[in-house]
Coordinates of N, CA and C in Angstrom, one line a residue:
M1352 N 100.2 104.0 111.4 CA 98.8 103.3 110.7 C 98.8 101.9 111.8
K1353 N 97.6 101.9 112.0 CA 97.1 100.8 112.6 C 97.9 99.4 112.9
P1354 N 98.0 98.6 114.0 CA 98.7 97.1 113.7 C 97.3 96.4 112.8
W1355 N 96.1 96.3 112.8 CA 95.4 95.6 112.0 C 95.4 95.6 111.0
L1356 N 95.7 97.0 110.2 CA 95.8 97.3 108.9 C 97.1 96.4 108.2
W1357 N 97.8 96.8 108.9 CA 99.4 95.8 108.5 C 98.9 94.5 108.5
I1358 N 98.4 93.9 109.3 CA 98.1 92.4 109.3 C 97.0 92.2 108.3
A1359 N 96.1 93.2 107.9 CA 95.0 92.8 107.0 C 95.8 92.7 105.4
N1360 N 96.9 93.5 105.0 CA 97.5 93.8 104.1 C 98.4 92.4 103.9
V1361 N 98.8 92.2 105.1 CA 99.8 90.7 104.7 C 98.9 89.7 104.2
A1362 N 97.9 89.6 104.9 CA 96.9 88.7 104.4 C 96.3 88.8 103.4
A1363 N 96.1 90.1 102.7 CA 95.4 90.1 101.2 C 96.6 90.0 100.4
T1364 N 98.0 90.4 100.7 CA 99.1 90.0 99.5 C 99.1 88.6 99.4
L1365 N 98.9 88.2 100.7 CA 99.3 86.8 100.7 C 98.1 86.1 99.7
L1366 N 96.7 86.3 99.7 CA 95.9 85.7 99.1 C 96.1 86.1 97.3
V1367 N 97.1 87.2 97.3 CA 97.2 87.8 96.1 C 98.0 86.7 95.4
G1368 N 99.2 86.1 96.0 CA 100.0 85.4 95.6 C 99.4 83.5 95.4
V1369 N 98.5 83.3 96.4 CA 97.6 82.5 96.2 C 96.9 82.6 95.1
A1370 N 96.4 83.5 94.7 CA 95.5 83.4 93.6 C 96.0 83.1 92.2
A1371 N 97.3 84.2 92.2 CA 98.2 83.8 91.3 C 98.7 82.7 91.1
I1372 N 99.0 81.8 91.7 CA 99.1 80.4 91.7 C 97.9 79.5 91.0
F1373 N 97.2 80.1 91.8 CA 95.6 79.5 91.9 C 95.0 79.4 89.9
Q1374 N 95.4 80.6 89.5 CA 94.9 80.9 88.3 C 95.8 79.7 87.4
L1375 N 96.9 79.7 87.8 CA 98.0 79.1 86.6 C 97.4 77.6 86.7
V1376 N 97.1 76.9 88.4 CA 96.7 75.6 88.1 C 95.6 75.5 87.3
D1377 N 94.8 76.4 87.6 CA 93.4 76.1 87.0 C 93.2 76.3 85.7
A1378 N 94.1 77.4 85.1 CA 94.1 77.5 83.4 C 94.8 76.3 83.1
S1379 N 95.7 75.3 83.6 CA 96.5 74.2 83.3 C 95.9 73.3 82.9
S1380 N 94.8 72.8 83.7 CA 94.1 71.4 84.3 C 93.3 71.6 83.3
S1381 N 92.8 70.6 82.0 CA 92.3 70.7 81.3 C 90.7 69.9 81.4
E1382 N 90.5 69.2 82.5 CA 89.3 68.4 83.1 C 88.4 69.8 83.4
D1383 N 88.7 70.5 84.2 CA 88.2 71.6 84.7 C 87.8 72.9 83.4
S1384 N 88.7 72.9 82.5 CA 88.4 73.7 81.4 C 87.0 73.8 80.4
S1385 N 86.4 74.6 80.2 CA 85.3 74.9 79.3 C 85.6 73.9 77.8
C1386 N 86.9 74.1 77.6 CA 87.0 73.5 75.7 C 87.5 72.3 75.8
G1387 N 88.3 71.8 76.8 CA 88.7 70.7 77.4 C 90.3 70.8 76.5
P1388 N 90.9 69.5 76.4 CA 92.4 69.5 76.2 C 92.8 70.4 74.5
Q1389 N 91.2 70.2 73.7 CA 91.7 70.8 72.6 C 92.3 72.5 72.6
C1390 N 91.7 73.1 73.6 CA 92.2 74.7 73.6 C 94.0 74.6 73.8
D1391 N 94.8 73.8 74.8 CA 95.9 73.7 74.8 C 96.5 72.3 74.6
P1392 N 96.9 71.8 73.4 CA 97.3 70.1 73.3 C 98.8 70.2 73.3
H1393 N 99.3 71.4 73.4 CA 100.9 71.1 73.6 C 101.5 71.8 74.9
G1394 N 100.2 72.5 75.7 CA 100.8 72.7 77.1 C 101.5 74.3 77.0
Y1395 N 101.5 75.2 75.8 CA 101.7 76.6 75.9 C 101.0 77.5 76.8
V1396 N 100.3 77.1 77.4 CA 99.3 78.1 78.2 C 100.4 78.0 79.8
V1397 N 100.7 77.0 79.9 CA 101.8 76.7 81.2 C 103.0 77.3 81.0
I1398 N 103.2 77.3 79.9 CA 104.7 77.7 79.5 C 104.7 79.5 79.3
F1399 N 103.9 80.0 78.7 CA 103.5 81.4 78.9 C 102.9 81.9 79.8
T1400 N 102.4 81.3 81.0 CA 101.8 81.8 81.9 C 102.6 81.4 83.1
A1401 N 103.5 80.6 83.4 CA 104.2 80.4 84.3 C 105.1 81.5 84.6
I1402 N 106.1 82.1 83.9 CA 106.6 83.1 83.9 C 105.9 84.5 84.4
P1403 N 105.0 84.8 83.9 CA 104.3 85.7 84.7 C 103.9 85.4 86.0
T1404 N 103.7 84.0 86.5 CA 103.1 83.9 87.8 C 104.3 83.7 88.6
L1405 N 105.8 83.7 88.2 CA 106.7 83.3 89.0 C 107.1 85.1 89.2
V1406 N 107.1 85.9 88.2 CA 107.2 87.2 88.4 C 106.2 87.8 89.4
V1407 N 104.8 87.6 89.7 CA 104.2 87.6 90.4 C 104.4 87.4 91.9
V1408 N 104.8 85.7 92.1 CA 104.9 85.4 93.0 C 106.4 85.8 93.9
I1409 N 107.5 86.3 93.2 CA 108.5 86.7 93.6 C 108.2 88.4 94.2
V1410 N 107.1 89.2 93.6 CA 107.0 90.3 94.0 C 106.1 90.3 95.3
T1411 N 105.0 89.3 95.4 CA 104.2 89.1 96.5 C 105.4 88.6 97.7
L1412 N 106.3 87.5 97.5 CA 107.1 87.3 98.8 C 107.7 88.5 98.9
S1413 N 108.4 89.3 97.8 CA 109.3 90.7 98.7 C 108.1 91.7 99.6
A1414 N 107.1 91.8 99.0 CA 106.0 92.4 99.4 C 105.4 92.0 100.7
L1415 N 105.5 90.5 100.9 CA 105.3 90.3 102.4 C 106.2 90.5 103.3
G1416 N 107.4 90.5 103.0 CA 108.8 90.6 103.7 C 108.7 92.4 104.0
A1417 N 108.7 93.3 103.0 CA 108.7 94.5 103.6 C 107.3 94.9 104.4
L1418 N 106.1 93.9 104.2 CA 105.3 94.4 105.3 C 105.0 93.8 106.4
I1419 N 105.9 92.8 106.6 CA 105.8 92.1 107.7 C 106.9 93.1 108.8
A1420 N 108.0 93.4 108.3 CA 109.0 94.7 108.5 C 108.5 96.5 108.8
R1421 N 107.1 96.4 108.3 CA 106.3 97.6 108.5 C 106.9 98.6 107.9
R1422 N 107.2 98.4 106.4 CA 107.8 99.3 105.4 C 107.1 99.6 104.7
R1423 N 107.0 101.2 104.3 CA 105.9 101.5 103.3 C 106.3 100.9 101.8
A1424 N 107.2 100.7 101.1 CA 107.6 100.1 100.0 C 106.8 98.8 100.0
G1425 N 106.4 97.8 101.2 CA 105.7 96.8 100.9 C 104.1 97.1 100.6
L1426 N 103.5 98.1 100.9 CA 102.3 98.4 100.6 C 102.2 98.6 98.7
W1427 N 103.4 99.5 98.1 CA 103.6 99.7 96.8 C 103.9 97.9 96.3
L1428 N 104.7 97.7 96.8 CA 104.9 96.2 95.9 C 103.7 95.2 96.0
A1429 N 103.0 95.4 97.1 CA 101.8 94.6 97.0 C 100.6 94.9 96.0
L1430 N 100.6 96.5 95.8 CA 100.0 96.9 94.8 C 100.7 96.5 93.3
V1431 N 101.6 96.3 93.0 CA 102.3 95.9 91.6 C 102.0 94.6 91.7
A1432 N 102.1 93.9 93.0 CA 101.8 92.2 93.0 C 100.1 91.8 92.3
A1433 N 99.3 93.1 93.0 CA 97.7 93.1 92.5 C 97.3 93.4 91.2
I1434 N 98.2 94.2 90.7 CA 98.2 94.6 89.3 C 98.6 93.5 88.2
G1435 N 99.8 92.8 88.5 CA 100.6 91.5 88.1 C 99.3 90.6 87.9
C1436 N 98.9 90.4 89.1 CA 97.8 89.0 89.2 C 96.6 89.5 88.5
S1437 N 96.5 90.6 88.4 CA 95.1 91.3 87.4 C 95.5 91.2 86.3
G1438 N 96.5 91.6 85.9 CA 97.2 91.0 84.3 C 96.9 89.9 83.9
E1439 N 97.4 88.8 84.9 CA 97.2 87.4 84.5 C 95.7 87.0 84.5
L1440 N 94.9 87.8 85.3 CA 93.6 87.1 85.1 C 92.9 87.7 83.6
L1441 N 93.6 88.7 83.4 CA 92.8 89.0 81.8 C 93.5 88.1 81.2
L1442 N 94.4 87.6 80.8 CA 95.2 86.9 80.0 C 94.7 85.4 79.8
L1443 N 94.3 84.9 81.3 CA 93.8 83.9 81.4 C 92.2 83.4 81.5
R1444 N 91.4 84.5 81.0 CA 90.2 84.8 81.3 C 89.3 83.9 80.7
S1445 N 89.9 83.4 79.4 CA 89.0 82.2 78.6 C 89.1 80.9 79.0
L1446 N 90.0 80.7 80.0 CA 90.8 79.5 80.6 C 90.1 79.3 81.9
L1447 N 89.4 79.9 82.5 CA 89.1 79.8 83.9 C 87.6 79.9 83.8
S1448 N 86.8 79.5 84.6 CA 85.4 79.3 84.9 C 85.3 80.6 85.9
V1449 N 83.7 81.0 85.5 CA 83.4 82.5 85.6 C 83.3 82.7 87.2
L1450 N 83.1 81.2 88.1 CA 83.2 81.6 89.4 C 84.6 82.1 90.0
H1451 N 85.5 80.9 89.4 CA 86.9 81.4 89.6 C 87.5 82.3 89.4
A1452 N 86.8 83.3 88.3 CA 87.8 84.5 87.6 C 87.1 85.4 88.7
V1453 N 85.6 85.6 89.1 CA 84.9 86.5 90.2 C 85.6 86.3 91.0
L1454 N 86.1 84.9 91.9 CA 87.0 85.1 93.2 C 88.2 85.7 93.0
V1455 N 88.9 85.3 91.7 CA 90.3 86.0 92.0 C 90.2 87.5 91.9
G1456 N 89.6 87.8 91.0 CA 88.9 89.2 91.0 C 88.3 90.4 92.2
L1457 N 87.7 89.4 93.5 CA 87.5 89.9 94.5 C 88.5 90.0 95.2
V1458 N 89.6 88.9 95.2 CA 90.8 89.1 96.1 C 91.8 90.1 95.5
I1459 N 92.0 90.4 94.2 CA 92.3 91.5 93.9 C 91.8 93.1 94.3
V1460 N 90.3 92.8 94.1 CA 90.0 94.4 94.6 C 90.0 94.5 96.2
A1461 N 89.8 93.4 97.0 CA 90.1 94.0 98.0 C 91.7 94.1 98.5
S1462 N 92.5 93.6 97.9 CA 93.9 94.0 98.4 C 94.1 95.4 97.9
V1463 N 93.6 95.7 96.4 CA 94.1 96.9 96.1 C 93.3 97.8 97.4
I1464 N 92.3 97.8 98.0 CA 91.3 98.8 99.0 C 92.4 98.7 99.9
L1465 N 92.7 97.8 100.4 CA 93.2 97.5 101.7 C 94.8 98.3 101.7
V1466 N 95.2 98.0 100.5 CA 96.6 98.7 99.8 C 96.8 100.4 99.7
I1467 N 95.3 100.9 99.3 CA 95.0 102.3 99.4 C 95.0 102.9 100.3
V1468 N 94.2 102.2 101.2 CA 93.8 102.9 102.6 C 95.4 102.4 103.8
G1469 N 96.0 101.8 103.2 CA 97.4 101.5 104.0 C 98.3 102.7 103.6
L1470 N 98.6 103.0 102.3 CA 98.9 104.2 101.6 C 98.7 105.5 102.6
Q1471 N 97.2 105.8 102.5 CA 96.7 107.0 103.2 C 97.0 107.2 104.4
R1472 N 97.3 106.2 105.1 CA 97.5 106.2 106.3 C 99.2 105.8 106.9
A1473 N 99.7 105.3 106.3 CA 101.1 104.7 106.8 C 102.3 106.1 106.9
P1474 N 103.0 106.4 107.8 CA 103.8 107.5 107.9 C 105.3 107.3 107.0
V1475 N 105.1 108.8 106.7 CA 106.0 108.9 105.7 C 107.1 109.3 106.8
R1476 N 108.6 108.6 106.1 CA 109.6 108.9 106.9 C 110.7 110.0 105.9
V1477 N 110.9 110.7 106.7 CA 111.6 111.9 106.3 C 113.4 111.5 106.2
A1478 N 114.0 111.8 105.3 CA 115.7 111.7 105.5 C 116.3 112.5 106.2
Y1479 N 117.2 111.9 107.0 CA 117.7 113.0 107.8 C 119.0 114.1 107.0
R1480 N 118.7 115.4 107.4 CA 119.4 116.2 106.5 C 120.7 116.5 107.2
V1481 N 121.6 116.6 107.2 CA 122.8 117.3 108.0 C 122.7 118.9 107.8
P1482 N 122.7 119.3 109.1 CA 122.6 121.0 109.3 C 123.9 121.6 108.5
P1483 N 123.7 122.7 108.0 CA 125.0 123.5 107.1 C 126.0 123.7 108.2
Y1484 N 127.1 123.9 107.6 CA 128.3 124.0 108.6 C 128.2 125.9 108.9
P1485 N 128.2 126.2 110.3 CA 128.4 127.5 110.2 C 129.3 128.3 109.5
P1486 N 128.8 129.6 109.5 CA 129.7 130.3 108.7 C 131.4 130.7 109.4
A1487 N 132.2 130.4 108.7 CA 133.8 130.5 109.4 C 134.2 132.2 109.4

């Protein structure tokens, strides 16, 4: 696979992690919300979205480590992180502004396209097989 594709996948995966954190911060800020503090008076949005955000960020960091090491597993982890970020976007779509939701969606789509291109071009390593013993 070409070196620029690895770098592009690292950048796209990093943007997915930033988008996941951005969604949590944007949804928990009541002054930017379209319905104000009455949408979440007790902070349940932060409680119930912090755990999925944490999972997405941990998977994103794992994907970044594997992508920097140029492992094929990093591409799969980046795909899982993008799917998790899109699930979070579906969860928080009513609390995000349209512009923010579109920006996060574009980041997710760009990341998925780069991961698919990377998976098509990444070399597959074949496990080493021990040759059979010669007949006695």
